[in-house]
Amino acid sequence: MSTIPITPEVADEPWVLPDKGTIGMACLIVAESAIFLIFVVAYIFYMGQSLGGPTPQQVLELPIFVTICLLSSSLTLHWSVAALRKSKIGAFTAWLAATFTLGTIFMVGTGMEWHHLIYVDGLTIRTNLFGTTFYSLVGLHATHVIVGLAMLLVALVFALTGHVKQEHAHRMDVLSLYWHFVDAVWIVVFTVVYVLGR
Amino acid sequence: MFVLAITLAIFLIVAGLLTYALIRYRHHNLETYNEPAQIYGSNQIELAWTVVPALIVVMLFLTSSRVILATQDSTKPADAVDVVVIGHQFWWEYRYPKLGIVTANELHIPISDPAHPTPTYLEMSSADVVHSFWVPRLAGKMDVIPNRVNTMWIDPPTPGLYLGQCNQFCGVQHAKMLLRVYADTPEAFAAWVAEQKKPAVEDPSVAEGREVFLHSACVNCHTVSGTMANGRFGPDLTHVASRDTIASGAVNNNADNMKKWIDDPSTFKPGALMPPMHLNEHDLNAVTAYMMSLH
Amino acid sequence: MADFVTSLPSLEAIDATPAQKPRRLMTEILYDWVTTVDHKKIGLMYIGYALLFMVAGGIEALIMRIQLAVPHNTFVSPEVFNRMFTMHGTTMVFFMGMPILFGFGNYLIPLMIGARDMAFPRLNAFSFWISALGGLLLYYSFIGGSGLYGAGTAPDVGWFAYAPLTAKAFSPGHSTDYWTISILLSGIGSIGTALNIVATIISMRCPGMKLSRMPLLPWLYLVLSNMVFITVSPLTAAQIMLMFDRYLGSHFFDTQAGGSAVLWIHFFWIFGHPEVYILVMPAFAFMNEIIPVFSRKAIFGYPAMVAASVGIGFVSMSVWAHHMFTVGMGAGANVFFVLSSMVVAIPTGIKIFNWLATIWGGKVRFATPMMFSVGFLFQFLIAGLTGVMLAAAPFDWQLHNSYFVVAHFHYVLVGGILFAFFAAFYYWYPKVTGRMMSERLGKWHFWLMVIGFHMTFDFMHIPGILGMPRRVYTYEPRPGWEALNLIVSIGALFQAVAILLFVINLIRSNYKGEIAGNDPWDAWTLEWSVTSPPPVYNFATTPVVYSRRPLWDIKHPEDPDWNYE
Ligand code: HEA
Ligand code: HEA
Ligand code: CUA
Ligand SMILES: [Cu+2]
């Protein structure tokens, strides 16, 4: 319509719209939150409803260390993207590697916890309602961490091979949005499963 | 009814306006064509058609709420009849805890004199999947859910047979999970209760059929009081012959149908959870005779 | 009028595309479609795929109606009947309604907001193919439901699949697994496309198109897409739980282990009710475009329409338990859900009245799209009012799960949504193919559909009131039931003929239809400014708009819209 014969007298305001990557990720986060919400509701609904043991009181321990790791990884990722924005590729790579490591520690911690629960306490997803809701909620979160780790790894590989430049800060922003979301969900899961649920 | 009247009135008004507008403003002749006046909206009018429906909604809501509260929060009179209703895949179990009766598929209740109401309170639960208890002329419906007890009450003032049917899809034979409620006069009800409380008839002429019954798989699923048959998977058969129908209202109760049923339940109810028993003709006749003796 | 727009210089430039395309190999064309990331092609694939499923779902409906035409019929076995309504409901909602909605959205939104494609073209293709896979799996269950030797099974648990009927104990075999997985996949596809639509609408509008100038169709898609995030996700979560139950032996809905059947019922309807609003939003959207054009007036009360849509979006999230008045909730909960359900009537009423006001004082042209729109208006009105009746819980205690409910929701789904879709087909077909659909066949289609629709679904209310439950494969011959069911079944045949004519019309007009030109309806939104069919890049130069009806401004430079907004 650039050829519209007449145009109203409007001031030529600049036409800027929000970034589509950010919008897309925000939408994804809303949708994912709804999924988590349903799993959390199911967890709370079945709290104390199991017909047999083991109960959370008997077997769950507070995963303080891995929680600290996961939460601090949000911080390191933030610094990493900040560094990238200032074009400090070295700092960016280092912080990214730190994030990845912290995330991996978290996953290893979860793995060890599950191993103990399954082989020592005899709690599986089939055992009782606690097992059912516990493994699915924590497992759903762990799946998201793994997806996040995979994406971090990709970014890390690109960084190490020198493919990441300042102009990619945008994409790292979107990724870090996801990672912060995963961390935030952990706070909810932690509260529900390990604090309220015990 | 009030709701119906209101919605009907709304329909007539809106549909009338719509028809009028469509006829009045229709336009065929595209030659002598110029655009009509453009109107973009009017705050007053729009406010009006927000507020008026809002008022109607409040009215409808208040009337509905009154009925809900009156039905759900009513108190249970002392001489109410209690029945435990248990839904099973494609049949109904009825237990009268105060009277010590267990029966199936045909529910007997006393009529309720409005002056001295003796409503029947149904405590409903399910042994397997979700069912729903619906006898349209007696009351609304109530779902019958495993792990959960729902209560409803009915108080028909006139005697008679009230038909209904399971109303929540529960598997293959949901369609033939029929309901029969017999509202009896107090005398007839008392007679029925006395009859049901007796142990199973022991008619010597069908002793052979009884033996066959007790020595086949029937006993795993059915109960006949006073015998070793105490299965609970299928209907209680202690007084099966006293019922008008078998298989949850699917067919009339007579020797012929009974025989066909025991031979192969799927003739009447394909998908029913009673397996064909593969009895030989002789045993089949004997068991049928035994069943028909269980008044 | 049509050639007026063509005379615009920038449009002539586009017209210069070669008229004769060289013939290409079948496989090349196929390759093109399968690998495409063009929003228009993906949109058309969505629509074509939805039409296939509409015929499949329709044939299932016909089978049910033949079975129910007379009492004690033995046309199909109970097992088959149960599969038919499950497949019919699932198909129509997830594989007809959702894809057709996303199809139109995909095709129209970038054109209407002056964008060259969707925000994430590859995600778009991915979403389509994952939904398509879902539909394929659902129908594959006919073969694969019980493994190879149990051929001929399909899900038979109803479209809302109440637990614990879906548990392994009550639904052995794999048919229910196919059901969950296909819905899971379609859900992922829906979320993907919805995400794409939101990002496109927020981030890709052409200069000048503020949200307050955006046509109402993108607005409604924006609302419905946001609803998809909040409501399809819970369904996805519930399906994951069900899969865990069936595959891993967990106990979410296992009543033997203390699990709750009611939890599933809540989860399903938390999705289910907003879902029906997701389905009806595009119908509203089409009305918002079609009614003004054929009444020759601007939409009445644009801000109110937007507000009402957003309002419906919010309120519809809080009404789900009106499907659960009979599960034995407390009086307080029942009262709450009565109120919230009835409140939806207010914003919906605003829409109806605004359409009425749009027609009022206009010059109404009864072309086929407008006829279907008029059908929509009347039928949706009745449907909404029966909905309000059902929302009165004491009514619902009687009518829940009866044929009255079936009549209510077909009134909305067929009388409302399907009619609106037909209107949209007749309206945008010229844009998509460059040719008009036959008006004569269109009128036949309309009248047969109206007759069939009313025979089927008007008379279906009465057996419901008389106590006929839904999902029964047969019924006892009772007074009233027989004659009514027969009429209902005959009506379904009329609908089948009507839809057959529609399909013929769709195909035939592609070759024989009158050439349409860019703007056959003399409309006002941006998609009519490009050639029909639109070029791959949509707009040669990015358009700039100054009002809600950019083409009106061009056609009426003496009285442009921006003076009033
Ligand atoms: C697109 C689909 C769609 C739409 C738009 C609606 C719209 C509505 N529906 Fe419907 N409904 C379904 C699809 C839909 N429904 C389906 C599929 C089922 C069954 C699912 C199943 O069990 O399988 C169902 C079932 C269903 C039930 C449960 C019945 C039961 O199973 O027992 C109820 C109960 O409240 C209900 C209510 C409503 C209400 C109040 C509206 C309202 O939104 C209607 C609002 C519109 C109007 C009221 C008309 C216009 C307004 C005016 C002219 C203003 C003036 C009016 C007043 C003030 C009243 N619906
Ligand atoms: C958008 C959704 C939608 C649509 C369009 C329809 C359309 C129709 N529906 Fe459906 N219906 C549902 C959604 C829908 N339905 C849902 C959600 C349920 C609940 C399921 C459940 O209980 O689980 C249901 C249930 C349902 C039942 C109740 C089953 C039961 O409870 O026992 C019935 C019964 O009559 C029915 C009938 C019809 C009919 C006659 C049509 C007609 O309008 C169909 C018209 C279309 C055709 C007839 C196809 C035409 C095309 C052809 C025939 C072409 C021919 C081509 C060749 C021969 C190659 N439907
Ligand atoms: Cu029991 Cu349907
Ligand atoms: Cu609803």
mmCIF file of C-alpha atoms in Angstrom, chain C residues 326-555:
data_model
loop_
_atom_site.group_PDB
_atom_site.id
_atom_site.type_symbol
_atom_site.label_atom_id
_atom_site.label_comp_id
_atom_site.label_asym_id
_atom_site.label_seq_id
_atom_site.Cartn_x
_atom_site.Cartn_y
_atom_site.Cartn_z
ATOM 1 C CA THR C 326 -23.676 -34.747 38.602
ATOM 2 C CA VAL C 327 -20.380 -35.996 39.996
ATOM 3 C CA GLY C 328 -21.542 -34.968 43.440
ATOM 4 C CA MET C 329 -19.879 -31.634 44.097
ATOM 5 C CA GLY C 330 -20.992 -29.622 47.092
ATOM 6 C CA ALA C 331 -23.802 -27.117 46.759
ATOM 7 C CA GLY C 332 -21.316 -24.249 46.964
ATOM 8 C CA ALA C 333 -19.275 -25.462 44.015
ATOM 9 C CA ASN C 334 -22.411 -26.118 41.993
ATOM 10 C CA VAL C 335 -23.673 -22.622 42.643
ATOM 11 C CA PHE C 336 -20.354 -21.102 41.664
ATOM 12 C CA PHE C 337 -20.205 -22.920 38.365
ATOM 13 C CA VAL C 338 -23.800 -22.055 37.573
ATOM 14 C CA LEU C 339 -22.920 -18.403 37.929
ATOM 15 C CA SER C 340 -19.681 -18.489 35.982
ATOM 16 C CA SER C 341 -21.291 -20.445 33.146
ATOM 17 C CA MET C 342 -24.150 -18.042 32.834
ATOM 18 C CA VAL C 343 -21.836 -15.057 32.923
ATOM 19 C CA VAL C 344 -20.427 -16.180 29.566
ATOM 20 C CA ALA C 345 -23.797 -15.296 28.102
ATOM 21 C CA ILE C 346 -23.109 -11.589 28.643
ATOM 22 C CA PRO C 347 -20.047 -11.133 26.414
ATOM 23 C CA THR C 348 -21.490 -13.612 23.919
ATOM 24 C CA GLY C 349 -24.680 -11.625 23.861
ATOM 25 C CA ILE C 350 -22.696 -8.473 23.146
ATOM 26 C CA LYS C 351 -21.341 -10.169 20.071
ATOM 27 C CA ILE C 352 -24.731 -11.272 18.845
ATOM 28 C CA PHE C 353 -26.177 -7.809 19.359
ATOM 29 C CA ASN C 354 -23.233 -6.129 17.661
ATOM 30 C CA TRP C 355 -23.655 -8.313 14.607
ATOM 31 C CA LEU C 356 -27.316 -7.497 14.629
ATOM 32 C CA ALA C 357 -26.461 -3.816 14.790
ATOM 33 C CA THR C 358 -23.979 -4.235 11.961
ATOM 34 C CA ILE C 359 -26.728 -5.607 9.749
ATOM 35 C CA TRP C 360 -29.159 -2.931 10.927
ATOM 36 C CA GLY C 361 -29.252 -0.087 8.473
ATOM 37 C CA GLY C 362 -26.935 -1.838 6.059
ATOM 38 C CA LYS C 363 -27.511 -3.125 2.576
ATOM 39 C CA VAL C 364 -27.487 -6.854 2.901
ATOM 40 C CA ARG C 365 -26.303 -8.910 -0.043
ATOM 41 C CA PHE C 366 -27.326 -12.554 0.237
ATOM 42 C CA ALA C 367 -24.417 -14.296 -1.402
ATOM 43 C CA THR C 368 -23.639 -17.795 -0.148
ATOM 44 C CA PRO C 369 -21.155 -16.712 2.541
ATOM 45 C CA MET C 370 -23.759 -14.367 3.972
ATOM 46 C CA MET C 371 -26.432 -17.052 3.897
ATOM 47 C CA PHE C 372 -24.273 -19.353 5.947
ATOM 48 C CA SER C 373 -23.555 -16.484 8.283
ATOM 49 C CA VAL C 374 -27.239 -15.871 8.795
ATOM 50 C CA GLY C 375 -27.662 -19.564 9.500
ATOM 51 C CA PHE C 376 -24.900 -19.255 12.029
ATOM 52 C CA LEU C 377 -26.553 -16.330 13.785
ATOM 53 C CA PHE C 378 -29.879 -18.040 14.320
ATOM 54 C CA GLN C 379 -28.454 -21.408 15.194
ATOM 55 C CA PHE C 380 -25.800 -20.115 17.512
ATOM 56 C CA LEU C 381 -28.421 -18.088 19.303
ATOM 57 C CA ILE C 382 -30.533 -21.173 19.978
ATOM 58 C CA ALA C 383 -27.474 -23.215 20.872
ATOM 59 C CA GLY C 384 -26.316 -20.634 23.366
ATOM 60 C CA LEU C 385 -29.709 -20.486 24.984
ATOM 61 C CA THR C 386 -29.890 -24.266 25.406
ATOM 62 C CA GLY C 387 -26.414 -23.944 26.878
ATOM 63 C CA VAL C 388 -27.713 -21.486 29.426
ATOM 64 C CA MET C 389 -30.508 -23.918 30.245
ATOM 65 C CA LEU C 390 -27.956 -26.649 30.863
ATOM 66 C CA ALA C 391 -25.954 -24.289 33.000
ATOM 67 C CA ALA C 392 -28.858 -24.194 35.441
ATOM 68 C CA ALA C 393 -27.703 -27.143 37.513
ATOM 69 C CA PRO C 394 -31.140 -28.520 38.417
ATOM 70 C CA PHE C 395 -31.925 -28.720 34.707
ATOM 71 C CA ASP C 396 -28.636 -30.398 34.124
ATOM 72 C CA TRP C 397 -29.270 -33.033 36.766
ATOM 73 C CA GLN C 398 -32.034 -34.189 34.472
ATOM 74 C CA LEU C 399 -30.454 -33.561 31.107
ATOM 75 C CA HIS C 400 -26.781 -34.311 31.629
ATOM 76 C CA ASN C 401 -25.486 -36.927 29.192
ATOM 77 C CA SER C 402 -28.835 -37.121 27.494
ATOM 78 C CA TYR C 403 -29.565 -36.443 23.862
ATOM 79 C CA PHE C 404 -30.507 -32.923 24.875
ATOM 80 C CA VAL C 405 -26.822 -32.278 25.530
ATOM 81 C CA VAL C 406 -25.919 -33.941 22.255
ATOM 82 C CA ALA C 407 -28.378 -31.627 20.544
ATOM 83 C CA HIS C 408 -26.970 -28.598 22.361
ATOM 84 C CA PHE C 409 -23.426 -29.208 21.356
ATOM 85 C CA HIS C 410 -24.174 -30.135 17.765
ATOM 86 C CA TYR C 411 -26.157 -26.954 17.532
ATOM 87 C CA VAL C 412 -22.981 -25.090 18.406
ATOM 88 C CA LEU C 413 -20.528 -27.325 16.631
ATOM 89 C CA VAL C 414 -22.496 -27.914 13.434
ATOM 90 C CA GLY C 415 -25.053 -25.114 13.387
ATOM 91 C CA GLY C 416 -22.495 -22.633 14.632
ATOM 92 C CA ILE C 417 -18.989 -23.644 13.782
ATOM 93 C CA LEU C 418 -19.513 -25.790 10.708
ATOM 94 C CA PHE C 419 -21.819 -23.194 9.175
ATOM 95 C CA ALA C 420 -19.246 -20.509 9.887
ATOM 96 C CA PHE C 421 -16.553 -22.633 8.290
ATOM 97 C CA PHE C 422 -18.702 -23.066 5.194
ATOM 98 C CA ALA C 423 -19.233 -19.323 5.073
ATOM 99 C CA ALA C 424 -15.481 -18.876 5.300
ATOM 100 C CA PHE C 425 -14.886 -21.375 2.508
ATOM 101 C CA TYR C 426 -17.207 -19.543 0.138
ATOM 102 C CA TYR C 427 -15.789 -16.209 1.185
ATOM 103 C CA TRP C 428 -12.050 -16.877 0.886
ATOM 104 C CA TYR C 429 -12.077 -19.547 -1.803
ATOM 105 C CA PRO C 430 -11.717 -16.914 -4.549
ATOM 106 C CA LYS C 431 -8.667 -15.521 -2.786
ATOM 107 C CA VAL C 432 -7.065 -18.929 -2.486
ATOM 108 C CA THR C 433 -7.757 -20.282 -5.944
ATOM 109 C CA GLY C 434 -8.488 -17.210 -7.997
ATOM 110 C CA ARG C 435 -11.906 -18.595 -8.898
ATOM 111 C CA MET C 436 -15.374 -18.182 -7.464
ATOM 112 C CA MET C 437 -17.244 -21.127 -6.037
ATOM 113 C CA SER C 438 -20.479 -21.880 -7.806
ATOM 114 C CA GLU C 439 -23.289 -19.857 -6.275
ATOM 115 C CA ARG C 440 -25.890 -22.290 -7.579
ATOM 116 C CA LEU C 441 -24.307 -25.332 -5.945
ATOM 117 C CA GLY C 442 -23.668 -23.157 -2.944
ATOM 118 C CA LYS C 443 -27.366 -22.384 -2.531
ATOM 119 C CA TRP C 444 -28.207 -26.077 -2.861
ATOM 120 C CA HIS C 445 -25.587 -26.846 -0.304
ATOM 121 C CA PHE C 446 -26.953 -24.222 2.029
ATOM 122 C CA TRP C 447 -30.595 -25.219 1.861
ATOM 123 C CA LEU C 448 -29.949 -28.943 2.062
ATOM 124 C CA MET C 449 -27.662 -28.350 4.993
ATOM 125 C CA VAL C 450 -30.239 -26.196 6.737
ATOM 126 C CA ILE C 451 -32.966 -28.785 6.227
ATOM 127 C CA GLY C 452 -30.726 -31.647 7.276
ATOM 128 C CA PHE C 453 -29.339 -29.782 10.218
ATOM 129 C CA HIS C 454 -32.728 -28.889 11.614
ATOM 130 C CA MET C 455 -34.181 -32.330 11.021
ATOM 131 C CA THR C 456 -31.290 -33.880 12.860
ATOM 132 C CA PHE C 457 -30.582 -31.581 15.689
ATOM 133 C CA ASP C 458 -33.938 -29.917 16.421
ATOM 134 C CA PHE C 459 -35.602 -33.229 16.939
ATOM 135 C CA MET C 460 -32.709 -34.564 18.947
ATOM 136 C CA HIS C 461 -33.620 -32.341 21.886
ATOM 137 C CA ILE C 462 -36.848 -34.188 22.553
ATOM 138 C CA PRO C 463 -35.619 -37.757 23.142
ATOM 139 C CA GLY C 464 -33.192 -36.174 25.574
ATOM 140 C CA ILE C 465 -35.996 -34.599 27.536
ATOM 141 C CA LEU C 466 -37.858 -37.909 27.347
ATOM 142 C CA GLY C 467 -34.916 -39.623 29.010
ATOM 143 C CA MET C 468 -32.797 -41.031 26.205
ATOM 144 C CA PRO C 469 -29.153 -41.163 27.278
ATOM 145 C CA ARG C 470 -26.330 -40.665 24.840
ATOM 146 C CA ARG C 471 -23.803 -43.311 23.846
ATOM 147 C CA VAL C 472 -26.306 -46.125 23.726
ATOM 148 C CA TYR C 473 -26.031 -48.432 20.764
ATOM 149 C CA THR C 474 -29.694 -49.281 20.896
ATOM 150 C CA TYR C 475 -32.836 -48.402 22.794
ATOM 151 C CA GLU C 476 -36.170 -49.845 23.766
ATOM 152 C CA PRO C 477 -39.120 -48.912 21.568
ATOM 153 C CA ARG C 478 -40.772 -46.304 23.741
ATOM 154 C CA PRO C 479 -43.400 -43.768 22.763
ATOM 155 C CA GLY C 480 -41.816 -40.847 20.967
ATOM 156 C CA TRP C 481 -38.346 -42.304 20.767
ATOM 157 C CA GLU C 482 -38.840 -44.239 17.574
ATOM 158 C CA ALA C 483 -40.281 -41.603 15.277
ATOM 159 C CA LEU C 484 -37.920 -38.929 16.512
ATOM 160 C CA ASN C 485 -34.838 -41.027 16.078
ATOM 161 C CA LEU C 486 -35.884 -41.883 12.567
ATOM 162 C CA ILE C 487 -36.315 -38.220 11.644
ATOM 163 C CA VAL C 488 -32.940 -37.470 13.171
ATOM 164 C CA SER C 489 -31.305 -40.163 11.076
ATOM 165 C CA ILE C 490 -32.925 -38.983 7.856
ATOM 166 C CA GLY C 491 -31.693 -35.487 8.583
ATOM 167 C CA ALA C 492 -28.166 -36.824 8.786
ATOM 168 C CA LEU C 493 -28.542 -38.147 5.245
ATOM 169 C CA PHE C 494 -29.585 -34.712 4.036
ATOM 170 C CA GLN C 495 -26.471 -33.288 5.624
ATOM 171 C CA ALA C 496 -24.368 -35.916 3.921
ATOM 172 C CA VAL C 497 -25.780 -34.968 0.503
ATOM 173 C CA ALA C 498 -25.237 -31.297 1.274
ATOM 174 C CA ILE C 499 -21.635 -31.848 2.246
ATOM 175 C CA LEU C 500 -21.067 -34.009 -0.791
ATOM 176 C CA LEU C 501 -22.285 -31.119 -2.954
ATOM 177 C CA PHE C 502 -19.913 -28.839 -1.081
ATOM 178 C CA VAL C 503 -16.957 -31.101 -1.761
ATOM 179 C CA ILE C 504 -17.941 -31.318 -5.435
ATOM 180 C CA ASN C 505 -18.233 -27.560 -5.525
ATOM 181 C CA LEU C 506 -14.785 -27.173 -3.981
ATOM 182 C CA ILE C 507 -13.165 -29.380 -6.558
ATOM 183 C CA ARG C 508 -15.166 -28.329 -9.595
ATOM 184 C CA SER C 509 -14.832 -24.612 -9.035
ATOM 185 C CA ASN C 510 -11.087 -24.910 -8.985
ATOM 186 C CA TYR C 511 -11.265 -25.706 -12.693
ATOM 187 C CA LYS C 512 -14.582 -24.329 -13.871
ATOM 188 C CA GLY C 513 -15.229 -21.440 -11.520
ATOM 189 C CA GLU C 514 -15.614 -17.912 -12.730
ATOM 190 C CA ILE C 515 -12.369 -15.938 -12.511
ATOM 191 C CA ALA C 516 -12.511 -13.956 -9.325
ATOM 192 C CA GLY C 517 -10.098 -11.071 -9.552
ATOM 193 C CA ASN C 518 -8.390 -9.695 -6.506
ATOM 194 C CA ASP C 519 -11.395 -8.440 -4.637
ATOM 195 C CA PRO C 520 -14.642 -10.092 -5.679
ATOM 196 C CA TRP C 521 -16.592 -9.137 -2.564
ATOM 197 C CA ASP C 522 -15.503 -5.531 -2.507
ATOM 198 C CA ALA C 523 -14.003 -6.048 0.912
ATOM 199 C CA TRP C 524 -11.799 -3.952 3.139
ATOM 200 C CA THR C 525 -8.971 -5.959 4.649
ATOM 201 C CA LEU C 526 -5.445 -6.354 3.331
ATOM 202 C CA GLU C 527 -5.705 -9.873 1.954
ATOM 203 C CA TRP C 528 -7.946 -8.543 -0.822
ATOM 204 C CA SER C 529 -5.274 -6.151 -2.026
ATOM 205 C CA VAL C 530 -3.039 -8.888 -3.390
ATOM 206 C CA THR C 531 -3.621 -11.114 -6.362
ATOM 207 C CA SER C 532 -5.730 -14.262 -6.134
ATOM 208 C CA PRO C 533 -4.024 -16.593 -5.436
ATOM 209 C CA PRO C 534 -1.538 -14.489 -3.514
ATOM 210 C CA PRO C 535 2.097 -14.580 -4.564
ATOM 211 C CA VAL C 536 4.546 -16.572 -2.464
ATOM 212 C CA TYR C 537 5.899 -13.432 -0.857
ATOM 213 C CA ASN C 538 2.358 -12.067 -0.236
ATOM 214 C CA PHE C 539 3.200 -8.373 -0.560
ATOM 215 C CA ALA C 540 5.623 -6.929 -3.051
ATOM 216 C CA THR C 541 6.106 -3.932 -0.821
ATOM 217 C CA THR C 542 5.228 -3.910 2.826
ATOM 218 C CA PRO C 543 1.865 -2.234 3.179
ATOM 219 C CA VAL C 544 1.267 0.646 5.536
ATOM 220 C CA VAL C 545 -2.141 1.095 7.098
ATOM 221 C CA TYR C 546 -3.826 4.013 8.736
ATOM 222 C CA SER C 547 -7.127 2.534 9.855
ATOM 223 C CA ARG C 548 -8.947 -0.723 10.487
ATOM 224 C CA ARG C 549 -10.184 -0.902 6.912
ATOM 225 C CA PRO C 550 -7.262 0.016 4.684
ATOM 226 C CA LEU C 551 -9.071 -0.835 1.465
ATOM 227 C CA TRP C 552 -12.052 1.266 2.450
ATOM 228 C CA ASP C 553 -9.702 4.193 2.747
ATOM 229 C CA ILE C 554 -8.467 3.582 -0.772
ATOM 230 C CA LYS C 555 -11.917 3.139 -2.196
#
